[in-house]
mmCIF file of C-alpha atoms in Angstrom:
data_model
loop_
_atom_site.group_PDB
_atom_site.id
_atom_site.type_symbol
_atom_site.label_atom_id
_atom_site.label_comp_id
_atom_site.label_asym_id
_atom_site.label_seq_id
_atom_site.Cartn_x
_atom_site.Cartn_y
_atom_site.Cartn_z
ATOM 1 C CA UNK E 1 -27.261 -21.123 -71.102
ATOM 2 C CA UNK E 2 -29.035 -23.935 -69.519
ATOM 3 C CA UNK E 3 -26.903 -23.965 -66.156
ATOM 4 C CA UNK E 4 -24.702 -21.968 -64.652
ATOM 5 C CA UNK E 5 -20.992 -22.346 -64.316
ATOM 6 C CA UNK E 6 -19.893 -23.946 -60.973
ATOM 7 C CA UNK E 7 -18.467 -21.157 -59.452
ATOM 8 C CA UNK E 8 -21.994 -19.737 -59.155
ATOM 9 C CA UNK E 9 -24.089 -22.611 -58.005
ATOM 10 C CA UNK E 10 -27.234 -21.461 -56.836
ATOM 11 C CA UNK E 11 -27.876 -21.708 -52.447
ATOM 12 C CA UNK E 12 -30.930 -20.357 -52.942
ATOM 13 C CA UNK E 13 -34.462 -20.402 -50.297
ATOM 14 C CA UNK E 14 -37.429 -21.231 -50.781
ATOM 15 C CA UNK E 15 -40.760 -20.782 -48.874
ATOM 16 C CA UNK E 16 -43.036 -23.831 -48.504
ATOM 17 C CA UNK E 17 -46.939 -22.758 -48.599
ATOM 18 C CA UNK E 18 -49.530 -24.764 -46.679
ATOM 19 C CA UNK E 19 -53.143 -23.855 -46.940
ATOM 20 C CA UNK E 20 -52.832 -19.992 -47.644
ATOM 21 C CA UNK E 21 -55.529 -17.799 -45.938
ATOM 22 C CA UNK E 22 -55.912 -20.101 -43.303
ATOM 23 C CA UNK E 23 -53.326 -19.419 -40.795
ATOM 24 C CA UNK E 24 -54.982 -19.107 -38.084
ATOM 25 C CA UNK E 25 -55.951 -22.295 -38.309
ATOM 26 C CA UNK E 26 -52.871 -23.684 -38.428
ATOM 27 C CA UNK E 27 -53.036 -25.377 -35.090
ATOM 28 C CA UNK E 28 -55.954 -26.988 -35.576
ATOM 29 C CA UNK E 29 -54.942 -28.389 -39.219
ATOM 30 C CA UNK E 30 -51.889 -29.502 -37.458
ATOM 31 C CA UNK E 31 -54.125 -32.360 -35.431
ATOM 32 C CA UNK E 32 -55.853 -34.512 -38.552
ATOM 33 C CA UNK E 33 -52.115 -34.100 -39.985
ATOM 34 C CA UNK E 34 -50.545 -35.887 -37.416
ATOM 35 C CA UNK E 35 -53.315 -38.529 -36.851
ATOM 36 C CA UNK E 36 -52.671 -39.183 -40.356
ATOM 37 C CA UNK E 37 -48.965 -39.325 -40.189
ATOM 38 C CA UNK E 38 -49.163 -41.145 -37.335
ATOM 39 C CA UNK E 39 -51.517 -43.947 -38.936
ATOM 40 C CA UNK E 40 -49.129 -44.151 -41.674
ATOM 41 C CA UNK E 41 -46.186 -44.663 -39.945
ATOM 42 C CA UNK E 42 -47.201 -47.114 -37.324
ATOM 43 C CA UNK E 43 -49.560 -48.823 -39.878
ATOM 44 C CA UNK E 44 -47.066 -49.777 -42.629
ATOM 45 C CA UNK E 45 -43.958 -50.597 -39.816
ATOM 46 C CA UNK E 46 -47.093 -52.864 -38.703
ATOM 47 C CA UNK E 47 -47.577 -54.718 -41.634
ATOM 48 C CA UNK E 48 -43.996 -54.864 -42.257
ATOM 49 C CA UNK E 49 -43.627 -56.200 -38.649
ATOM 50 C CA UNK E 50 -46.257 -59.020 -39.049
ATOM 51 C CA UNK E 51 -44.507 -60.159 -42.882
ATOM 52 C CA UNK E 52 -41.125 -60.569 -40.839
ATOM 53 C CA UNK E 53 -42.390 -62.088 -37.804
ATOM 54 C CA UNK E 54 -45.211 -64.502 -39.662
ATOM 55 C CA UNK E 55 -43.281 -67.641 -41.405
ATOM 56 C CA UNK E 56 -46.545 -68.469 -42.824
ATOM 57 C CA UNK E 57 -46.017 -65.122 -44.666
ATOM 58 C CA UNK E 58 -42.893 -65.806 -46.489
ATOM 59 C CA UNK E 59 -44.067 -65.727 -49.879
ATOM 60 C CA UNK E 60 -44.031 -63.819 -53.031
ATOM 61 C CA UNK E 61 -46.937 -61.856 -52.295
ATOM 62 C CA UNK E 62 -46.070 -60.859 -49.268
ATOM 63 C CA UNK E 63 -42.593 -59.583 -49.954
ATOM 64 C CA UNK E 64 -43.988 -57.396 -52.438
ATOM 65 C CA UNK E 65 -46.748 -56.073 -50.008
ATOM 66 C CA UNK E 66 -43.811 -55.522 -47.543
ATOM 67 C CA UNK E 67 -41.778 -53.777 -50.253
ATOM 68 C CA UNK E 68 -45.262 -51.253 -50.556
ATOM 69 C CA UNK E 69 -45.198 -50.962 -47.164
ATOM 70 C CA UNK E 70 -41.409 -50.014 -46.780
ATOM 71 C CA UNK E 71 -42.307 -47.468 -49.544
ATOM 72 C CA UNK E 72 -45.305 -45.876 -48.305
ATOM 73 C CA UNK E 73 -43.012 -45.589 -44.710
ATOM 74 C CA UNK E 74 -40.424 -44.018 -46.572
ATOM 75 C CA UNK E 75 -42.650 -41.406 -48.419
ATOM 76 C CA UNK E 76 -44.111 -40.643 -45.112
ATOM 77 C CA UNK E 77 -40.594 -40.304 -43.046
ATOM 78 C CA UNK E 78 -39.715 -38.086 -46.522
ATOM 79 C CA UNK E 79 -42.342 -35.193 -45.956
ATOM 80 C CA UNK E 80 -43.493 -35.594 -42.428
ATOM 81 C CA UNK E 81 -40.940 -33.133 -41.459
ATOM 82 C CA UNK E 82 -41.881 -30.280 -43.594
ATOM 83 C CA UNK E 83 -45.503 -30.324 -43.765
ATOM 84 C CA UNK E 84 -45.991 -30.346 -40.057
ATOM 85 C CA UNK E 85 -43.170 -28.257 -39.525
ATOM 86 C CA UNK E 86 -45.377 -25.564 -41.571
ATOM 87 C CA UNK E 87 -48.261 -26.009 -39.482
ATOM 88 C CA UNK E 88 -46.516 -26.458 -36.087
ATOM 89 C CA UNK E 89 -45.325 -23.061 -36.836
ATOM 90 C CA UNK E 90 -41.630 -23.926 -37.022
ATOM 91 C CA UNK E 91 -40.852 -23.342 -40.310
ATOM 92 C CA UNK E 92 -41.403 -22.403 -43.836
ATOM 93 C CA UNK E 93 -37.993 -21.863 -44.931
ATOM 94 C CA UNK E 94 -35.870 -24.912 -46.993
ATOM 95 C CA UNK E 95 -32.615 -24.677 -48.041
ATOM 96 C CA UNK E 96 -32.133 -25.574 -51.868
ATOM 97 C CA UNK E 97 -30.280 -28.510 -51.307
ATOM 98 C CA UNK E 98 -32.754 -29.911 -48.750
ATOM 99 C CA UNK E 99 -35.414 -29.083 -51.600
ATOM 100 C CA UNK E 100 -33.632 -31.326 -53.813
ATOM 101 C CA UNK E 101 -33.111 -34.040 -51.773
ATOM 102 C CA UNK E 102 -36.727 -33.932 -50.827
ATOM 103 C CA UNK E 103 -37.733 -33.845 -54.720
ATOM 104 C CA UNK E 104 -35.244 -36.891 -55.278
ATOM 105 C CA UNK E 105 -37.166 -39.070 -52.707
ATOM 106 C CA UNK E 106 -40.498 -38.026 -53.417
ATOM 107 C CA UNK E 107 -40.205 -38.747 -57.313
ATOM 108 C CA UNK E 108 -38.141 -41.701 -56.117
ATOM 109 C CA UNK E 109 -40.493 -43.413 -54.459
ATOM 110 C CA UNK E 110 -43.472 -42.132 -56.694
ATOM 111 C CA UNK E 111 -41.593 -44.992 -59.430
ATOM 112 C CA UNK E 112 -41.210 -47.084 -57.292
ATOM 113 C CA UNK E 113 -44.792 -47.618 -55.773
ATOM 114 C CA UNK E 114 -45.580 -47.563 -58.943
ATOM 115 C CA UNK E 115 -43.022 -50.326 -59.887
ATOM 116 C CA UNK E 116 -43.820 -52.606 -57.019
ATOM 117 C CA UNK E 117 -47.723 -52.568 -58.257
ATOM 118 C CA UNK E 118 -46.469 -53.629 -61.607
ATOM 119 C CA UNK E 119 -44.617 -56.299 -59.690
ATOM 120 C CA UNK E 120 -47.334 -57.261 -57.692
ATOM 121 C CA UNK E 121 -49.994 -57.112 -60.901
ATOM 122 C CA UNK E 122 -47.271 -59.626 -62.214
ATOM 123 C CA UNK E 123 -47.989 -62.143 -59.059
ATOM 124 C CA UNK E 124 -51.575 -62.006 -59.178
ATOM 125 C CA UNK E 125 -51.531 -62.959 -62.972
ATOM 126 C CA UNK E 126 -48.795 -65.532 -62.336
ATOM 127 C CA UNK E 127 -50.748 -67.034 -59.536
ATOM 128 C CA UNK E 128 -53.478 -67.275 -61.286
ATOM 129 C CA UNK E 129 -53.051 -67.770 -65.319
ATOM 130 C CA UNK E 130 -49.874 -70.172 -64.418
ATOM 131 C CA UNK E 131 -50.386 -71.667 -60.976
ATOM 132 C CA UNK E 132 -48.598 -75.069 -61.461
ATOM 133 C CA UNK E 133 -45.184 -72.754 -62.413
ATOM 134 C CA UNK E 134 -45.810 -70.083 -59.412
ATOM 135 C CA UNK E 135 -43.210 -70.859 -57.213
ATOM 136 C CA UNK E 136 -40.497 -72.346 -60.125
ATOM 137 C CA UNK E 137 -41.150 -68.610 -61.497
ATOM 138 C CA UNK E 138 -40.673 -66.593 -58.529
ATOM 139 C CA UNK E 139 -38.525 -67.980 -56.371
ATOM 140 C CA UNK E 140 -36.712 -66.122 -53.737
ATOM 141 C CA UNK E 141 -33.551 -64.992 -56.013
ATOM 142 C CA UNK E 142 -36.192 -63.854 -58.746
ATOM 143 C CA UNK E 143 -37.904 -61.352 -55.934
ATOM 144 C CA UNK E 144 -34.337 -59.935 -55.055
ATOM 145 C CA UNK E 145 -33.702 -59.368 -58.878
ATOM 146 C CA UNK E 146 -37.149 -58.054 -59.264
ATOM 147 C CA UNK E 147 -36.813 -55.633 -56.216
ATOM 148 C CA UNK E 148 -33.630 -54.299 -57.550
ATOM 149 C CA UNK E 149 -34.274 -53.770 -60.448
ATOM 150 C CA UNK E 150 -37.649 -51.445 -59.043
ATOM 151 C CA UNK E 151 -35.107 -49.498 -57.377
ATOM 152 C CA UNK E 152 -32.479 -49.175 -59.765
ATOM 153 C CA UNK E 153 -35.175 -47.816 -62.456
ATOM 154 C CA UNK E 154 -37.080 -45.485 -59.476
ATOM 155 C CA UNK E 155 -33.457 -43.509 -58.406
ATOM 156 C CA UNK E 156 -30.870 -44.240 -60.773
ATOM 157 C CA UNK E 157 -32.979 -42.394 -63.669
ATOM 158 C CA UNK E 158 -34.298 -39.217 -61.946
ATOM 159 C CA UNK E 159 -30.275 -38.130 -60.733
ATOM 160 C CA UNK E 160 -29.496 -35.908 -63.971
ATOM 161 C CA UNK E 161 -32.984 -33.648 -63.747
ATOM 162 C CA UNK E 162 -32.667 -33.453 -60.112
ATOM 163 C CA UNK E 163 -28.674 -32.469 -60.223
ATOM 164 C CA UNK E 164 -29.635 -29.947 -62.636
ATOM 165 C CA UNK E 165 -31.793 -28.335 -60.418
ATOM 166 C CA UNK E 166 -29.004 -26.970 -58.233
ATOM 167 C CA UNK E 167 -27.049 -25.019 -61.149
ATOM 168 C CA UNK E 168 -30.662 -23.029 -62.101
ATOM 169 C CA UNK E 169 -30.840 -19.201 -61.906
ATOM 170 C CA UNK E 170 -34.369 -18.834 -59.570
ATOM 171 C CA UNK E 171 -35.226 -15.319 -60.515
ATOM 172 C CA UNK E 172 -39.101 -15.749 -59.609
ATOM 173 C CA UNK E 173 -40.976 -15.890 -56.357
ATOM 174 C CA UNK E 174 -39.620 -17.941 -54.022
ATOM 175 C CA UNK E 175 -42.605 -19.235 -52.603
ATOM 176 C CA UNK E 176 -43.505 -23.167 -53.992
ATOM 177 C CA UNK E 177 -47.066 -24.243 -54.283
ATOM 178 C CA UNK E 178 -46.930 -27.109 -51.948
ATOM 179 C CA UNK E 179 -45.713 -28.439 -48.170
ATOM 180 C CA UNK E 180 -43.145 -30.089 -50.044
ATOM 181 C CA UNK E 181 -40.998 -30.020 -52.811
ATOM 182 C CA UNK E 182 -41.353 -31.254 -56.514
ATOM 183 C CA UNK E 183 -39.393 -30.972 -59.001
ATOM 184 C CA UNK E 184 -41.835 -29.602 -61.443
ATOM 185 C CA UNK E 185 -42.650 -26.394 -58.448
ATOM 186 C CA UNK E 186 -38.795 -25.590 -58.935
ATOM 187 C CA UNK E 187 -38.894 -25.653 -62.550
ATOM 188 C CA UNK E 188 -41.599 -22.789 -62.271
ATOM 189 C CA UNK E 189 -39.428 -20.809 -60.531
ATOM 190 C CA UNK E 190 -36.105 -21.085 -62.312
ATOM 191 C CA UNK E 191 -35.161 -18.318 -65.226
ATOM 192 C CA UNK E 192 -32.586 -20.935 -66.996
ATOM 193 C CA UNK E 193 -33.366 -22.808 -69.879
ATOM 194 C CA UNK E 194 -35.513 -25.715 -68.059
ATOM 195 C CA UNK E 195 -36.083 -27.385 -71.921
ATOM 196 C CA UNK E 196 -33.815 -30.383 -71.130
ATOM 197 C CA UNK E 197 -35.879 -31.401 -67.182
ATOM 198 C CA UNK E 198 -39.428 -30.858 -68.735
ATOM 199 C CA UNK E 199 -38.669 -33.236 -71.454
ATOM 200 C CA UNK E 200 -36.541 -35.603 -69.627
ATOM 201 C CA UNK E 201 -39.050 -35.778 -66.663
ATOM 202 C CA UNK E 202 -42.626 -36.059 -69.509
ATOM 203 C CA UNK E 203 -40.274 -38.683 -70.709
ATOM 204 C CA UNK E 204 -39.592 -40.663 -67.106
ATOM 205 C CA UNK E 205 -43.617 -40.484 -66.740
ATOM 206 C CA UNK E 206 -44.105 -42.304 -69.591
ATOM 207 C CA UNK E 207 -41.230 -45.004 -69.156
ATOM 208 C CA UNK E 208 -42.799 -45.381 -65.945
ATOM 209 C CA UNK E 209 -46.229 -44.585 -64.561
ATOM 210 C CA UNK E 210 -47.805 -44.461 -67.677
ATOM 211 C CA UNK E 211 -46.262 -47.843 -69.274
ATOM 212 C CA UNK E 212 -46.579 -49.347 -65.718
ATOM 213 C CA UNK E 213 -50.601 -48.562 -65.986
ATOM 214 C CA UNK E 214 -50.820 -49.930 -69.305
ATOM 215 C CA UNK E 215 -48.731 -53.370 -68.409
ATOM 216 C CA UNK E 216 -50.958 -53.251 -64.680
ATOM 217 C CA UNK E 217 -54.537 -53.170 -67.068
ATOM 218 C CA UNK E 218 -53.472 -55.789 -69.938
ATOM 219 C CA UNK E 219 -52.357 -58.220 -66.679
ATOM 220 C CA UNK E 220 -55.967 -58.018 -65.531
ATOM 221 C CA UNK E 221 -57.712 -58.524 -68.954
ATOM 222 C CA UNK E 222 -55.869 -62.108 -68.952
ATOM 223 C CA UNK E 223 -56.847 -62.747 -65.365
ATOM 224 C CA UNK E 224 -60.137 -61.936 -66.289
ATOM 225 C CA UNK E 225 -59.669 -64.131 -69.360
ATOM 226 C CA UNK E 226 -57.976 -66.964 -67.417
ATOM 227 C CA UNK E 227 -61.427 -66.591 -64.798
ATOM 228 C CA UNK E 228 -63.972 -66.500 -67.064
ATOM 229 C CA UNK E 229 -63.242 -70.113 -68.226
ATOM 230 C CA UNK E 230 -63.397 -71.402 -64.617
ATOM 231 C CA UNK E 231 -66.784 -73.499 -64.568
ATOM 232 C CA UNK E 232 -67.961 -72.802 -61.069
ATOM 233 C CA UNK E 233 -69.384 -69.253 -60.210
ATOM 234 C CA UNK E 234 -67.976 -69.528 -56.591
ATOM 235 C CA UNK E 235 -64.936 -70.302 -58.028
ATOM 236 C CA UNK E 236 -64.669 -67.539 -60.386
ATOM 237 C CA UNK E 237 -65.329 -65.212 -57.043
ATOM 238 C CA UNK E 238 -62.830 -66.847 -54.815
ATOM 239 C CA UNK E 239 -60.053 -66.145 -57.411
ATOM 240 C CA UNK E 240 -61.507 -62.510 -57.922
ATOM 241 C CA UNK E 241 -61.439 -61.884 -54.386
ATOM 242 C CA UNK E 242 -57.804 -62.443 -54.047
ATOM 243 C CA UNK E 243 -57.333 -59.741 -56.451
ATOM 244 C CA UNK E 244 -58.881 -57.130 -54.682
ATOM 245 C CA UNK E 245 -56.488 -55.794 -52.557
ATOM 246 C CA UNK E 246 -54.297 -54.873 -55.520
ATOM 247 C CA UNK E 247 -57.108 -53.342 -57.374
ATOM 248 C CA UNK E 248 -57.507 -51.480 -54.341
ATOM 249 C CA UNK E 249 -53.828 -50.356 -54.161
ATOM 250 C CA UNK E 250 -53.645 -49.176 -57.412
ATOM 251 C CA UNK E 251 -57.007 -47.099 -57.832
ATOM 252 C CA UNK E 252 -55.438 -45.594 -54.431
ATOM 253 C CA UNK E 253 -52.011 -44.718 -56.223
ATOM 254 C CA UNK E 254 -53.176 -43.530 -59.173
ATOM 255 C CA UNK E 255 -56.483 -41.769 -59.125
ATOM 256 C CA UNK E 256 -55.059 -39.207 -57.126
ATOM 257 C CA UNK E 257 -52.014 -38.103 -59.476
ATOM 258 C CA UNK E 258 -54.587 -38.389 -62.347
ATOM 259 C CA UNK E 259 -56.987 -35.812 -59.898
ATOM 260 C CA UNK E 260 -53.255 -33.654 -59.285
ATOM 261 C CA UNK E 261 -52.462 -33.496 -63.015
ATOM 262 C CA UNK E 262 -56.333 -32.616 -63.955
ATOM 263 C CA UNK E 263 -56.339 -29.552 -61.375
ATOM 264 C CA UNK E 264 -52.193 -28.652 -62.728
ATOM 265 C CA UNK E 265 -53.362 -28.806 -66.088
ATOM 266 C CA UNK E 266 -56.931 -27.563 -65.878
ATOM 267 C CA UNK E 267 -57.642 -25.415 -62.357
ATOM 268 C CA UNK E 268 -55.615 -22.606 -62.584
ATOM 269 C CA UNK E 269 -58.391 -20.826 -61.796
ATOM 270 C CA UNK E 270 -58.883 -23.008 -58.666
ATOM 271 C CA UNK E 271 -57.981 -21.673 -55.421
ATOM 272 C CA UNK E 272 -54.279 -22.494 -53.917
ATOM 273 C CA UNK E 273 -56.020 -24.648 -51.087
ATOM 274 C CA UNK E 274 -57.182 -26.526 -53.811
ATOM 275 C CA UNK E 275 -53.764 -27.263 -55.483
ATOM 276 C CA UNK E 276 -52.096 -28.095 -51.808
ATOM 277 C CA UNK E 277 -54.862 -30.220 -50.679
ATOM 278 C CA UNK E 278 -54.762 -32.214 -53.674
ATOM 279 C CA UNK E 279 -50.909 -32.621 -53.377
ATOM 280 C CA UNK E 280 -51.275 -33.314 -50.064
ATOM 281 C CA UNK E 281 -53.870 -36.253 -51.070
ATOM 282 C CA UNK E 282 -51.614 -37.503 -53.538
ATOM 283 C CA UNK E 283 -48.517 -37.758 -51.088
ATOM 284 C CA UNK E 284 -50.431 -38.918 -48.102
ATOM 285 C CA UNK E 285 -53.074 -40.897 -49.347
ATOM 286 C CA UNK E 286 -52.173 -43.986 -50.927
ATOM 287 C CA UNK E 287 -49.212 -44.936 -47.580
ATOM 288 C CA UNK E 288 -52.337 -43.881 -45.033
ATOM 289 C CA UNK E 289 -54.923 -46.443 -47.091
ATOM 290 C CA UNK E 290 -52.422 -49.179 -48.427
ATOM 291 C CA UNK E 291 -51.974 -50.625 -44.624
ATOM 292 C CA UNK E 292 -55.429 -50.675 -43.910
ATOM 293 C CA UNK E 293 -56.402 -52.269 -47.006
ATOM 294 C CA UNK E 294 -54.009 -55.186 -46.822
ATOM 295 C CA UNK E 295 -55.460 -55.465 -42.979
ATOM 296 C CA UNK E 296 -58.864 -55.617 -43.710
ATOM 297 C CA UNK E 297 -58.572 -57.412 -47.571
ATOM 298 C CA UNK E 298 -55.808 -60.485 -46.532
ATOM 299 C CA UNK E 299 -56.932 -62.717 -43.747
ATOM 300 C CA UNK E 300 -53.558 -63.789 -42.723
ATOM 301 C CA UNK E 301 -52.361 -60.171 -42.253
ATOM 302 C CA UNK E 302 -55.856 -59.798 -39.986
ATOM 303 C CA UNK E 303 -55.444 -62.975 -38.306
ATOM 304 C CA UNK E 304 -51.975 -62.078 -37.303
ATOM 305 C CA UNK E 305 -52.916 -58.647 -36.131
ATOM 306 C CA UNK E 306 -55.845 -59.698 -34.255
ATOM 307 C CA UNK E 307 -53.575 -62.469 -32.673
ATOM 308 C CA UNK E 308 -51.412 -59.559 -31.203
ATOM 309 C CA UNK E 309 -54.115 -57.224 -30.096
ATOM 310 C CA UNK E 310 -55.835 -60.236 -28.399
ATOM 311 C CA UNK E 311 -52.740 -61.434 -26.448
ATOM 312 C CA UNK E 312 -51.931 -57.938 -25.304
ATOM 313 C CA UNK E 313 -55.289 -57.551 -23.781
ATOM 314 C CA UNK E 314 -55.522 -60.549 -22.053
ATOM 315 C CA UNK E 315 -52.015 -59.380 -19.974
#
């Protein structure tokens, strides 16, 4: 039997594992953690600040760059709790449920970064290869449907596999690999017949991050195509250069769950630090870097920014 019936649904507890052998260094790991989460949270509620507060910023791009930003805040506010709570020394211990809920949100909004750099790959090529059309094709209701439709297709898809999770028989160690859950950690650990979630979920990855990859690349080769043809060389820069943000966004997003599913797939061998670190990197990461990308890369996001920080220290 793949589940079990509902008068034994599973309440079962899990251990969450930090960076194993290194204990005693907990409270110093703690420090760098919290500068991080710290940088992510005030950094994206930042950016998102500035796009709401900015007129001049009311435009296509930047409603997708605050829809990043409200995603990278959300991944942060989703974890924050548990992998400090580990190294603050509070606890280790999560309830099933709370597991699942966790896993929900983390695959969640996993799609839907993904989805909104699809979105934003679709701007950038719009902008670009069709300029005269750019604001006839995304107007303000197209955005709405666009954003939507990103988080219709992140959550509404991921409900069965993660639903299913809570009628498994866990008959292995209790202990999960990471600070946080996933759902492919619980999977490891159940003793029911996980056939339908592992195909479902190789399924979901390649309906979404991997089609989302392929759709992000071919967008580029006609930018590239559309730049080539421009005469002037400055020109051809200028244009590039308002592409590099993006670029920037996405190597961040997915070159570390390529460097997660290399050390799943091939580093068993590896240590455990090595498996939570890079799970930590791939959680982390891309909300701590997208903020200060979009700072540095868009001049009107800087401009703004410096605006503040100059009228606050002239007070």
């Amino acid at each position: 039997m793949s589940v079990q019936p509902a008068s034994k649904i599973n309440s079962s507890t899990f251990l969450l594992t930090a960076f194993s052998g290194l204990e005693k260094d907990y409270p110093w790991l703690s420090i760098p953690f919290s500068c991080v989460y710290a940088i992510v949270l005030s950094g994206n509620c930042l950016v998102l600040q500035v796009i709401r507060t900015e007129p001049s910023l009311h435009k296509p791009m930047f409603y997708f760059l605050a829809m990043l930003a409200l995603t990278d805040l959300c991944m942060g506010l989703s974890t924050v709790h548990t992998v400090l709570g580990i190294l603050w020394g509070l606890s280790r211990e999560i309830s099933l449920d709370a597991c699942m809920a966790q896993a929900f949100f983390i695959h969640g909004l996993s799609f839907m970064e993904s989805g909104v750099l699809l979105a934003m790959a679709f701007d950038r090529f719009t902008a670009i290869c069709n300029p005269l059309r750019y604001t006839s094709i995304l107007t303000s209701a197209r955005i709405i449907k666009i954003g939507l439709g990103i988080l219709v297709r992140s959550f509404v898809f991921i409900i069965a596999p993660i639903v299913r999770l809570k009628f498994f028989h866990y008959c292995h160690s209790c202990v999960l690999s990471h600070s946080f859950c996933l759902h492919q950690d619980l999977l490891r650990l159940a003793c029911s017949d996980i056939r339908f979630n592992s195909f479902y979920a190789l399924a979901l990855l390649i309906c979404t991050l991997l089609c989302d990859s392929v759709l992000i690349l071919i967008s580029y080769i006609l930018i590239l195509r559309t730049v080539l043809v421009i005469a002037s060389r400055e020109e051809r820069l200028k244009t590039l250069q308002t592409c590099v943000s993006h670029i920037s966004a996405v190597l961040v997003f997915y070159i570390p769950i390529i460097g997660l599913s290399m050390v799943h797939r091939f580093g068993k061998h590896l240590s455990p630090v090595v498996h939570v670190l890079m799970g930590n990197i791939y959680i982390i990461f891309p909300p701590l870097m997208n903020p200060i990308i979009y700072s540095v890369k868009t001049q009107q996001i800087r401009d703004r920014i410096q605006k503040w920080f100059t009228k606050k220290s002239c007070r």
